[in-house]
Short mmCIF file of N, CA and C in Angstrom, two decimals:
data_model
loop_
_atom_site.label_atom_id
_atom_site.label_comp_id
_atom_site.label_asym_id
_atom_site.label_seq_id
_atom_site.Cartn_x
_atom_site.Cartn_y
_atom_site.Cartn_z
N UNK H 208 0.85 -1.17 0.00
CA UNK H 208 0.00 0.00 0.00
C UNK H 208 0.90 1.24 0.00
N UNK H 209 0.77 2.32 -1.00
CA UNK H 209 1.29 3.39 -0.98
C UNK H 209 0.90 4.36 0.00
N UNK H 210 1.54 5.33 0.65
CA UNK H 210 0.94 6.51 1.37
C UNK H 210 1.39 7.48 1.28
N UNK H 211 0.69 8.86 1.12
CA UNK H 211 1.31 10.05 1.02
C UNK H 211 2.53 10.49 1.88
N UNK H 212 3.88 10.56 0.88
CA UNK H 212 5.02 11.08 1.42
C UNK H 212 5.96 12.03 1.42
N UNK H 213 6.64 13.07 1.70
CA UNK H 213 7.27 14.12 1.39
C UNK H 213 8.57 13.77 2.19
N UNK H 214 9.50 13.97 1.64
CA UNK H 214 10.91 14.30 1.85
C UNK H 214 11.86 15.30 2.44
N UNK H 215 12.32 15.75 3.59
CA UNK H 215 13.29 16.52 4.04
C UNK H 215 14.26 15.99 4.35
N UNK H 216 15.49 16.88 4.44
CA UNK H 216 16.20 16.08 5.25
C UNK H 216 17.01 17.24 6.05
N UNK H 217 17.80 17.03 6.88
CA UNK H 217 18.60 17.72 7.95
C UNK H 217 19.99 17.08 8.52
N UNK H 218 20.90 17.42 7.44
CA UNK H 218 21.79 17.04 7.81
C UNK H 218 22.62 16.47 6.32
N UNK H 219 23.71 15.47 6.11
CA UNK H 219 24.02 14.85 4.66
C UNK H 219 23.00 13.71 4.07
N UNK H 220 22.78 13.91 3.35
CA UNK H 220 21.78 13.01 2.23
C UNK H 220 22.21 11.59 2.55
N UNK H 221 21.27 10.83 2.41
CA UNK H 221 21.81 9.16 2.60
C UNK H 221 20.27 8.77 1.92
N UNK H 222 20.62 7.49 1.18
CA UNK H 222 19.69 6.55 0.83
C UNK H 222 18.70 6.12 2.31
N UNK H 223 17.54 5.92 2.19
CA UNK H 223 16.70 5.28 3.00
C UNK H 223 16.86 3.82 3.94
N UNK H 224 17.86 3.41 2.73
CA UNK H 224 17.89 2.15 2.99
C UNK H 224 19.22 1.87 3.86
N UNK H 225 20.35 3.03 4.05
CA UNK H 225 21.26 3.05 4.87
C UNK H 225 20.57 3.64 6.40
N UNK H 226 19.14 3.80 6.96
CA UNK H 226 18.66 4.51 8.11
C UNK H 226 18.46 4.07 8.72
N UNK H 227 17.96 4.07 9.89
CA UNK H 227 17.06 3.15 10.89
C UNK H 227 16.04 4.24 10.62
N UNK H 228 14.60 3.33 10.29
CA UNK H 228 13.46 4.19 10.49
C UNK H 228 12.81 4.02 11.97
N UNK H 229 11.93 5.32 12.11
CA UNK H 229 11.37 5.23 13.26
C UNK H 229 10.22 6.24 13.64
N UNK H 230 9.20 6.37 13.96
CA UNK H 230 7.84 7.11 13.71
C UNK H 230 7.76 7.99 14.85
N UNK H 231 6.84 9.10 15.16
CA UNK H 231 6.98 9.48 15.83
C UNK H 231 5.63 10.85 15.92
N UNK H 232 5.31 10.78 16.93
CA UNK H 232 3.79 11.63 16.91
C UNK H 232 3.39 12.33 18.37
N UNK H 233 3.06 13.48 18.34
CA UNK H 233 2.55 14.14 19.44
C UNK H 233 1.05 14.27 19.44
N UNK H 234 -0.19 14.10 20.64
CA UNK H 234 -1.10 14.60 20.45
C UNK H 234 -1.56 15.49 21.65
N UNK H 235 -2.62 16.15 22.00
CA UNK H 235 -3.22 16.84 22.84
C UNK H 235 -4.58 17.07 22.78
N UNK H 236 -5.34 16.22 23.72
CA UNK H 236 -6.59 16.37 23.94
C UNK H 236 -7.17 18.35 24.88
N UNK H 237 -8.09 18.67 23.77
CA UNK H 237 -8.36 20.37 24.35
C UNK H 237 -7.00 21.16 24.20
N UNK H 238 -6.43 20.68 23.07
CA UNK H 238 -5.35 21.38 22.60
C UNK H 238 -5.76 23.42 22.44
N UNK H 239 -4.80 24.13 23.03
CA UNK H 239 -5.21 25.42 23.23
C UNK H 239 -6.40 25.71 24.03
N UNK H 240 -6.71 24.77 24.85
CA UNK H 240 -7.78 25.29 25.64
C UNK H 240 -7.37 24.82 27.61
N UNK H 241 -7.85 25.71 28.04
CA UNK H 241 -7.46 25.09 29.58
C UNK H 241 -7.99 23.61 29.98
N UNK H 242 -6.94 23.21 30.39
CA UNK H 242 -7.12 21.56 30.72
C UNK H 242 -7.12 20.79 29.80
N UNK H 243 -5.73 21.06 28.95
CA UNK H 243 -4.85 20.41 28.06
C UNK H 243 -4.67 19.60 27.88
N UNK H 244 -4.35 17.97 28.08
CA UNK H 244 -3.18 17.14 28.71
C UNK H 244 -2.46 17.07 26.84
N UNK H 245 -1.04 16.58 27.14
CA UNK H 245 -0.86 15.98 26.29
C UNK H 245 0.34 14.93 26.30
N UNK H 246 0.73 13.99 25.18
CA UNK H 246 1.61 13.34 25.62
C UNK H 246 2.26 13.14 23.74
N UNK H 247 3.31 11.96 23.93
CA UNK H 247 4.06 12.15 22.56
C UNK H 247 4.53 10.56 22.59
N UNK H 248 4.49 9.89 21.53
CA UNK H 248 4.95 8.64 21.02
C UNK H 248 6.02 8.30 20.06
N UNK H 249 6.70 7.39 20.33
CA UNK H 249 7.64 7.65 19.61
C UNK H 249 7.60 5.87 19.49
N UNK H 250 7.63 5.07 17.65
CA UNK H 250 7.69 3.70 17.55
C UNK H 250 8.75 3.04 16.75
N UNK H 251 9.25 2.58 17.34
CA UNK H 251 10.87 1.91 16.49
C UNK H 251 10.13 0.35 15.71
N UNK H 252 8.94 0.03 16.18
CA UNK H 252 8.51 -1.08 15.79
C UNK H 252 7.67 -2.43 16.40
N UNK H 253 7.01 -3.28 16.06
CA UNK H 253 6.34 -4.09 17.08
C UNK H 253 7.00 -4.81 18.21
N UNK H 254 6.18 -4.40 19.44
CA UNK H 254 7.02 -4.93 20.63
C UNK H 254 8.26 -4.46 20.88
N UNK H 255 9.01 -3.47 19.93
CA UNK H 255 10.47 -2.78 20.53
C UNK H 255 10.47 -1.92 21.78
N UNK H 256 12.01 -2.94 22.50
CA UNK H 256 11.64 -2.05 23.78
C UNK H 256 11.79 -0.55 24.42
N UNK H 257 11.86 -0.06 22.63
CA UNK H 257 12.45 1.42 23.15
C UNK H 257 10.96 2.39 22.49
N UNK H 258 9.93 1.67 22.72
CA UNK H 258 8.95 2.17 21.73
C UNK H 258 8.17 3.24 22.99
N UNK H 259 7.48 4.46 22.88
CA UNK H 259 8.07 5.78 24.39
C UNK H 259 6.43 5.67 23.43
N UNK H 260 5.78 5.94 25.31
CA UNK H 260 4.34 6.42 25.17
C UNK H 260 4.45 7.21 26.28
N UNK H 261 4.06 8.41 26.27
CA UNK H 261 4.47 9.18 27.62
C UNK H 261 4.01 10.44 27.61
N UNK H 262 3.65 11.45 28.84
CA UNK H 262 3.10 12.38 29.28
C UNK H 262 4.12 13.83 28.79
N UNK H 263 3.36 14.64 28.29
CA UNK H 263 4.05 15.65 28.17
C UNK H 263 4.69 16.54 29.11
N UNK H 264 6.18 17.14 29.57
CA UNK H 264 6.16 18.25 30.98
C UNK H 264 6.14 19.64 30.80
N UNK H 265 5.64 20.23 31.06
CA UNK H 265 5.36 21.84 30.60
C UNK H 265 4.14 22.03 30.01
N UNK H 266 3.96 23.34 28.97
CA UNK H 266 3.15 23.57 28.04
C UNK H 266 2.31 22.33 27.24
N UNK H 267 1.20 22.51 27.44
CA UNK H 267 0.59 21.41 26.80
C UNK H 267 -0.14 21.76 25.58
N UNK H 268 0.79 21.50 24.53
CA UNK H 268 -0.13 21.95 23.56
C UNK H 268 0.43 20.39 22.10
N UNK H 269 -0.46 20.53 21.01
CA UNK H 269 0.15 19.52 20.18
C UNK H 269 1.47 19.81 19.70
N UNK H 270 2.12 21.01 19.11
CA UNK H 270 2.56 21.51 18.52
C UNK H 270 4.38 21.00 19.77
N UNK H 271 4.11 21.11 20.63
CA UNK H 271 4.80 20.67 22.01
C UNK H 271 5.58 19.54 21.74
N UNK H 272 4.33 18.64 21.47
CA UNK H 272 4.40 17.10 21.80
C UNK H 272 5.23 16.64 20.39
N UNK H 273 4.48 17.22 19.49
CA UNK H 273 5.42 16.46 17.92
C UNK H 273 6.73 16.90 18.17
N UNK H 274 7.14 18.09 18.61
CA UNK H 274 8.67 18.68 18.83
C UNK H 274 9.27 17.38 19.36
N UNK H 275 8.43 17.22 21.28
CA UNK H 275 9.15 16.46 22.29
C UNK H 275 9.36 15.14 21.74
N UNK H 276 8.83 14.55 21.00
CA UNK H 276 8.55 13.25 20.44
C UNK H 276 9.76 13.17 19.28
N UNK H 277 9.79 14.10 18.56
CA UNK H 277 11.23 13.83 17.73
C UNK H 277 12.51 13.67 18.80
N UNK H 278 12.31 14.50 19.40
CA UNK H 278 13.60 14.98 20.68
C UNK H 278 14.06 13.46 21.11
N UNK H 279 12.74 12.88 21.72
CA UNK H 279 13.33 11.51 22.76
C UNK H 279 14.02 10.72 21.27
N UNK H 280 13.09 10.70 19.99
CA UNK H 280 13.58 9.82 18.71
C UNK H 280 15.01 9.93 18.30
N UNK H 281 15.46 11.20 18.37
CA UNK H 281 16.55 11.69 17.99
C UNK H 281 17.88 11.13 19.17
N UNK H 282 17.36 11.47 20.29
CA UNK H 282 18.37 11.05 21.58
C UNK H 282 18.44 9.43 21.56
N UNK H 283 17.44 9.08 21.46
CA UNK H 283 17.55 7.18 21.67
C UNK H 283 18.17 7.16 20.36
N UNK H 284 18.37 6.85 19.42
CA UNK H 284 19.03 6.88 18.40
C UNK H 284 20.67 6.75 18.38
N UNK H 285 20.87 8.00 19.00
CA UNK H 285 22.00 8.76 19.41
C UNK H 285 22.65 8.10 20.31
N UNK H 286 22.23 7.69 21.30
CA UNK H 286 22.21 6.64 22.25
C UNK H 286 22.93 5.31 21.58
N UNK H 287 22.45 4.81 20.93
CA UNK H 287 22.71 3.87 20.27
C UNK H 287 23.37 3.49 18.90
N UNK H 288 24.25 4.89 18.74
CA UNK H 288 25.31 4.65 17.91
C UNK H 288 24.73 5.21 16.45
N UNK H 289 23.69 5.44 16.23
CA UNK H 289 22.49 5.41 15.06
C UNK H 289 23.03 7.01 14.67
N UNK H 290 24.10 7.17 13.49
CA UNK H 290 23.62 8.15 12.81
C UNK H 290 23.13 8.44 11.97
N UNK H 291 22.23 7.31 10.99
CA UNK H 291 21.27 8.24 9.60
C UNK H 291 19.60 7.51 10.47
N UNK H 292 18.85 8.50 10.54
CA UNK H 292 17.75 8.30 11.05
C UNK H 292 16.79 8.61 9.95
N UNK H 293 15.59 8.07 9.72
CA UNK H 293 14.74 8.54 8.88
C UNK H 293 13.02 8.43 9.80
N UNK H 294 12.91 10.13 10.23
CA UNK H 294 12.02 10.09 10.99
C UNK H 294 11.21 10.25 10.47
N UNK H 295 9.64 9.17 10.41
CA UNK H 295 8.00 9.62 9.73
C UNK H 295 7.73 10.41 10.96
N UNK H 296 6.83 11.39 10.58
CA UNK H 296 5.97 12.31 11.34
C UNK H 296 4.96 13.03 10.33
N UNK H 297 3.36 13.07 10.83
CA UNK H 297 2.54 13.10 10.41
C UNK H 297 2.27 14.71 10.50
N UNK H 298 3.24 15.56 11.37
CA UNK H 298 3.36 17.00 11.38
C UNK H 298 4.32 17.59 10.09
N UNK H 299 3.84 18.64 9.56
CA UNK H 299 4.50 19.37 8.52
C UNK H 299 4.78 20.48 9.03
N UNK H 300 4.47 20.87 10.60
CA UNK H 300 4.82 21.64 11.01
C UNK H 300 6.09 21.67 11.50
N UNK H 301 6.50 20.70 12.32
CA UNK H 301 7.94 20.03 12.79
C UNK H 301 8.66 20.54 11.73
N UNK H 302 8.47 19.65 10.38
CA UNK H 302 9.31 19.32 9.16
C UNK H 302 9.80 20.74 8.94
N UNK H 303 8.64 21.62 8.49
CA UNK H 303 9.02 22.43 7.97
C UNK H 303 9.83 23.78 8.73
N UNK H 304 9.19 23.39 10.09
CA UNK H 304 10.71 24.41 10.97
C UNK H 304 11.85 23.86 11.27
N UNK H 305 11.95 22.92 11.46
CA UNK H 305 13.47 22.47 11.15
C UNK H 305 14.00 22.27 10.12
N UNK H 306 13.53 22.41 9.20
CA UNK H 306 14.17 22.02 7.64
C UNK H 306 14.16 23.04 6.81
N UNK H 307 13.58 24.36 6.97
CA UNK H 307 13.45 25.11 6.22
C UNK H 307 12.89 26.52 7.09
N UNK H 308 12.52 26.71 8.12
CA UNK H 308 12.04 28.17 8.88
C UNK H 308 13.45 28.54 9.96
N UNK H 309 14.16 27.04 10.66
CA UNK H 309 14.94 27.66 11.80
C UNK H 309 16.35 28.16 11.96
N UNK H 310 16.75 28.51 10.80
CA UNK H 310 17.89 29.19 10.05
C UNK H 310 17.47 30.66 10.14
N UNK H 311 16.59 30.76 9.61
CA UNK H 311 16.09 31.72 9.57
C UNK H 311 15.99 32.42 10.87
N UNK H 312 14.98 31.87 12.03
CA UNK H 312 14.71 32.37 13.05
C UNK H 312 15.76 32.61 13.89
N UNK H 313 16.78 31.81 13.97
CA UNK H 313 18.03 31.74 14.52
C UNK H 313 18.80 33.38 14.01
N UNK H 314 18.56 33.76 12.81
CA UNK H 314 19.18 34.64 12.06
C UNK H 314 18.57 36.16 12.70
N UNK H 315 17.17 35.77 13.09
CA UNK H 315 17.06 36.77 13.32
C UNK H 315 16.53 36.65 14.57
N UNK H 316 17.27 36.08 15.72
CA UNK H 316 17.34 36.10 16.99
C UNK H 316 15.86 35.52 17.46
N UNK H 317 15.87 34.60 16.91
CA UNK H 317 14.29 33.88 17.07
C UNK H 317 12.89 34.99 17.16
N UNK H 318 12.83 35.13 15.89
CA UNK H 318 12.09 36.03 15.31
C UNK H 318 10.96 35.62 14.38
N UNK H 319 10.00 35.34 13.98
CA UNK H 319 9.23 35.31 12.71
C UNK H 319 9.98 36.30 12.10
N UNK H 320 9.36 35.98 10.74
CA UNK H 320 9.25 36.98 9.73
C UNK H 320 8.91 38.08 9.85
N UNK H 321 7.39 38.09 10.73
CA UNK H 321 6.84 38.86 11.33
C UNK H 321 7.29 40.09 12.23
N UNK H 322 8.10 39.42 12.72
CA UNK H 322 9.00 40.16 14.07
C UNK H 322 8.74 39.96 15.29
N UNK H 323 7.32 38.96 15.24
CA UNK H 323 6.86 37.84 16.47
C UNK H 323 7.83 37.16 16.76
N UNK H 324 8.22 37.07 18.10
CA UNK H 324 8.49 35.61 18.54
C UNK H 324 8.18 34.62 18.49
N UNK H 325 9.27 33.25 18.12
CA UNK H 325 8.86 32.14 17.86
C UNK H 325 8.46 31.43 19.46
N UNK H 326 6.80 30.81 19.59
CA UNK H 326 6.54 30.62 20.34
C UNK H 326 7.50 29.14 21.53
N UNK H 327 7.81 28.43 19.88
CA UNK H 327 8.31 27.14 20.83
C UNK H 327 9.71 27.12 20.88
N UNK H 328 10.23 28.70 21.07
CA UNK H 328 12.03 28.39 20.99
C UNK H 328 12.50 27.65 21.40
N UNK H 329 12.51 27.59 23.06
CA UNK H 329 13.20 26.80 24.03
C UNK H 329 13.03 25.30 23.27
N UNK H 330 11.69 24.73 22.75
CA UNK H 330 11.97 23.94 22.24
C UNK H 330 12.61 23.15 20.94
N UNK H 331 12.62 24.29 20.28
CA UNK H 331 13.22 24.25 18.81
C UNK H 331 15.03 24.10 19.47
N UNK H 332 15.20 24.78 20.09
CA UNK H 332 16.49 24.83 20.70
C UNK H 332 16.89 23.66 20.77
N UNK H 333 16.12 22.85 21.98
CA UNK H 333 16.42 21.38 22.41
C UNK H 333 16.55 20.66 21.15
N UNK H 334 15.42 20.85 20.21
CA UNK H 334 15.46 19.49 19.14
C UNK H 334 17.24 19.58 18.35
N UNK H 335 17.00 21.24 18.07
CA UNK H 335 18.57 21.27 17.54
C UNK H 335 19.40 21.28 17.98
N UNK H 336 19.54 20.93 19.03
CA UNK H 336 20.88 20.60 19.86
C UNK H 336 21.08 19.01 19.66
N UNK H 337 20.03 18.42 19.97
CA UNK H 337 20.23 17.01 19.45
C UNK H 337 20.01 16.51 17.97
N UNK H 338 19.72 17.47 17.27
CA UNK H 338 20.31 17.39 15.55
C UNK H 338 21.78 17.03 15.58
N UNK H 339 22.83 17.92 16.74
CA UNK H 339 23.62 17.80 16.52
C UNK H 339 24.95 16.20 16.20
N UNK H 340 25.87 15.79 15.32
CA UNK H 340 25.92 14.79 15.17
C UNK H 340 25.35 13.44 14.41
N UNK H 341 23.77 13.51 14.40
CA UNK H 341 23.03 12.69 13.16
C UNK H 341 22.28 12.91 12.33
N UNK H 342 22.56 12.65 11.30
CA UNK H 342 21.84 12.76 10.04
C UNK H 342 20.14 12.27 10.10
N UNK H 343 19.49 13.35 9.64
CA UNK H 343 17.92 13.03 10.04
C UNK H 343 17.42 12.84 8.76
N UNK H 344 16.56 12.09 8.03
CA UNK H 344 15.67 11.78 6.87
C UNK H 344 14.34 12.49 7.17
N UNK H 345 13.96 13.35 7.05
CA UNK H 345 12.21 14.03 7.57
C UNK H 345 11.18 13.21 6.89
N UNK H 346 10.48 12.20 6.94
CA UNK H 346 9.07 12.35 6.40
C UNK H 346 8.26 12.34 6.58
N UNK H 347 7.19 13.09 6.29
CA UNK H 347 6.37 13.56 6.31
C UNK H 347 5.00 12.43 5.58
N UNK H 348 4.13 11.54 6.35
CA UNK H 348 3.13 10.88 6.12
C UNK H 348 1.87 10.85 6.47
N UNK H 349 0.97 11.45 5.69
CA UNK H 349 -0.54 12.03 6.15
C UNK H 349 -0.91 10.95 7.59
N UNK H 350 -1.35 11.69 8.41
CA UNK H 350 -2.25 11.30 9.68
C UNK H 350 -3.01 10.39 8.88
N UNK H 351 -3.82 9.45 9.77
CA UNK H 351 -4.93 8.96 10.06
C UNK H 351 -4.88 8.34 8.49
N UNK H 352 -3.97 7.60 7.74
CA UNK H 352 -4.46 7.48 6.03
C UNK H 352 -4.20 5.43 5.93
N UNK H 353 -3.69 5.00 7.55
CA UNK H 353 -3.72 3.27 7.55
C UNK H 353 -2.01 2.75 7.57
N UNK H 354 -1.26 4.14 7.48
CA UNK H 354 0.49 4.04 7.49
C UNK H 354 0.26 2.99 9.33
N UNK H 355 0.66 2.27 9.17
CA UNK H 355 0.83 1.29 10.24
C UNK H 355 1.74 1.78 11.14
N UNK H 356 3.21 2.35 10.56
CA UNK H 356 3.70 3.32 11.78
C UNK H 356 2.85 4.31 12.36
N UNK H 357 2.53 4.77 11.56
CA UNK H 357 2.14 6.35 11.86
C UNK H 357 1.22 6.07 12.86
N UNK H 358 0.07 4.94 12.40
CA UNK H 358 -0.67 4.66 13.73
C UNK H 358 -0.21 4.36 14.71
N UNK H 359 0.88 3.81 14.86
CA UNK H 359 1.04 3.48 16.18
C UNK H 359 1.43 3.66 16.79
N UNK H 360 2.65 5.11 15.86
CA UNK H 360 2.60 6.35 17.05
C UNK H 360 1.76 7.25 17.39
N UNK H 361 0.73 6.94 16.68
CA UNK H 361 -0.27 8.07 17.49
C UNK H 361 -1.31 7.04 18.60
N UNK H 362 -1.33 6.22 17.98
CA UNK H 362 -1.58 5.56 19.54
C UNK H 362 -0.91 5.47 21.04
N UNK H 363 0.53 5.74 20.62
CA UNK H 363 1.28 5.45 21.68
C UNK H 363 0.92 7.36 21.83
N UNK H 364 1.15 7.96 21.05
CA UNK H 364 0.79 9.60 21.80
C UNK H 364 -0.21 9.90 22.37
N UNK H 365 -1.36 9.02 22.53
CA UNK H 365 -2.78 8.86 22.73
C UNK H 365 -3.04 8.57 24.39
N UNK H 366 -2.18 7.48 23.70
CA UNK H 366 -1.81 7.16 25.53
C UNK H 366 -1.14 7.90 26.51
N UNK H 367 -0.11 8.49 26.02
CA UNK H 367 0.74 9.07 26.95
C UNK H 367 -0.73 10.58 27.25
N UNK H 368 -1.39 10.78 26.15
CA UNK H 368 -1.67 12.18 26.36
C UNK H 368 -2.64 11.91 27.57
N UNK H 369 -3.58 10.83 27.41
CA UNK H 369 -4.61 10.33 28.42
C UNK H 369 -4.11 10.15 29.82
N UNK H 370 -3.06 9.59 30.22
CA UNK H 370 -2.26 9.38 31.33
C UNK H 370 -1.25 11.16 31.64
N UNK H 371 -1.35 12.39 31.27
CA UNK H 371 -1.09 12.88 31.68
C UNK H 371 -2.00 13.49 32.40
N UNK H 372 -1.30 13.93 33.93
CA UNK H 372 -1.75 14.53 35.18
C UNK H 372 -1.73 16.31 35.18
N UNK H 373 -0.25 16.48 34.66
CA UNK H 373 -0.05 17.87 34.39
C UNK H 373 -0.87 18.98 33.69
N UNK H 374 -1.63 18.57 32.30
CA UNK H 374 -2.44 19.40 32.64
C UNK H 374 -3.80 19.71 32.59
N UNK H 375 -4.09 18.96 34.20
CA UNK H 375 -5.47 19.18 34.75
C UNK H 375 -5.50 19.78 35.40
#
């Protein structure tokens, strides 16, 4: 079965087939509204024991969770010797600030275009700090379309978001 896919990358180019793939998804129930929760999943594969369903800490919003969820993907990885990663994520928001907006923002002292502040610095920060050292594959695979990873990191983000305490 084919599924809608888009391509980034961050870091030197490598074939797919030199990566470890690995999925990865944030969600948030009452996202932008008081009494938030959210949590972030991250799936290396069936039954793997590094497969992270877990509660978000801080700000609870989705936008949060897809960040935090690459973050742990990127560090376990890293962890384990793994430098060409090829991360699915069902956010184009992620993709497209790390791959193409945070050069920019960096340039201009974490700035929009606008001259707004970028809301999730601190976290854009973290993810690119642990950019540092491995080569990332971005892709980008529509939500909810039967991608068997993709589900099952959003299941595992589902969970973590339901089991968070923080924000109630």
């Amino acid at each position: 079965m084919l599924f809608n896919t888009r391509i980034l990358i961050a870091g030197i180019p490598f074939a797919e087939s030199e990566g470890t793939i690995v999925y990865t998804d944030g969600a948030c129930f009452n996202n932008g509204q008081k009494g938030a929760t959210a949590g972030v999943g991250v799936y290396w594969g069936p039954h793997h024991k590094d497969n992270v369903s877990r509660s978000l800490d801080g700000r609870q919003t989705n936008n949060r969770a897809e960040i935090h969820a690459a973050i742990i993907a990127i560090e376990q990885a890293k962890s384990k010797n793994i430098d060409k990663l090829v991360l699915y994520t069902d956010s184009e928001f992620l993709i497209n600030s790390i791959t193409k907006w945070i050069d920019g923002w960096k340039r201009r002292d974490w700035k929009l275009s606008t001259g707004k502040p970028v809301i999730n610095k601190e976290d854009f920060e973290e993810l690119d700090k642990a950019l540092e050292g491995i080569n990332v594959k971005w892709v980008y695979v529509r939500g909810h379309c039967g991608n068997p990873g993709n589900e099952a990191a959003d299941r595992l983000a589902n969970e973590g978001a339901r089991s968070n305490v923080n924000g109630k």
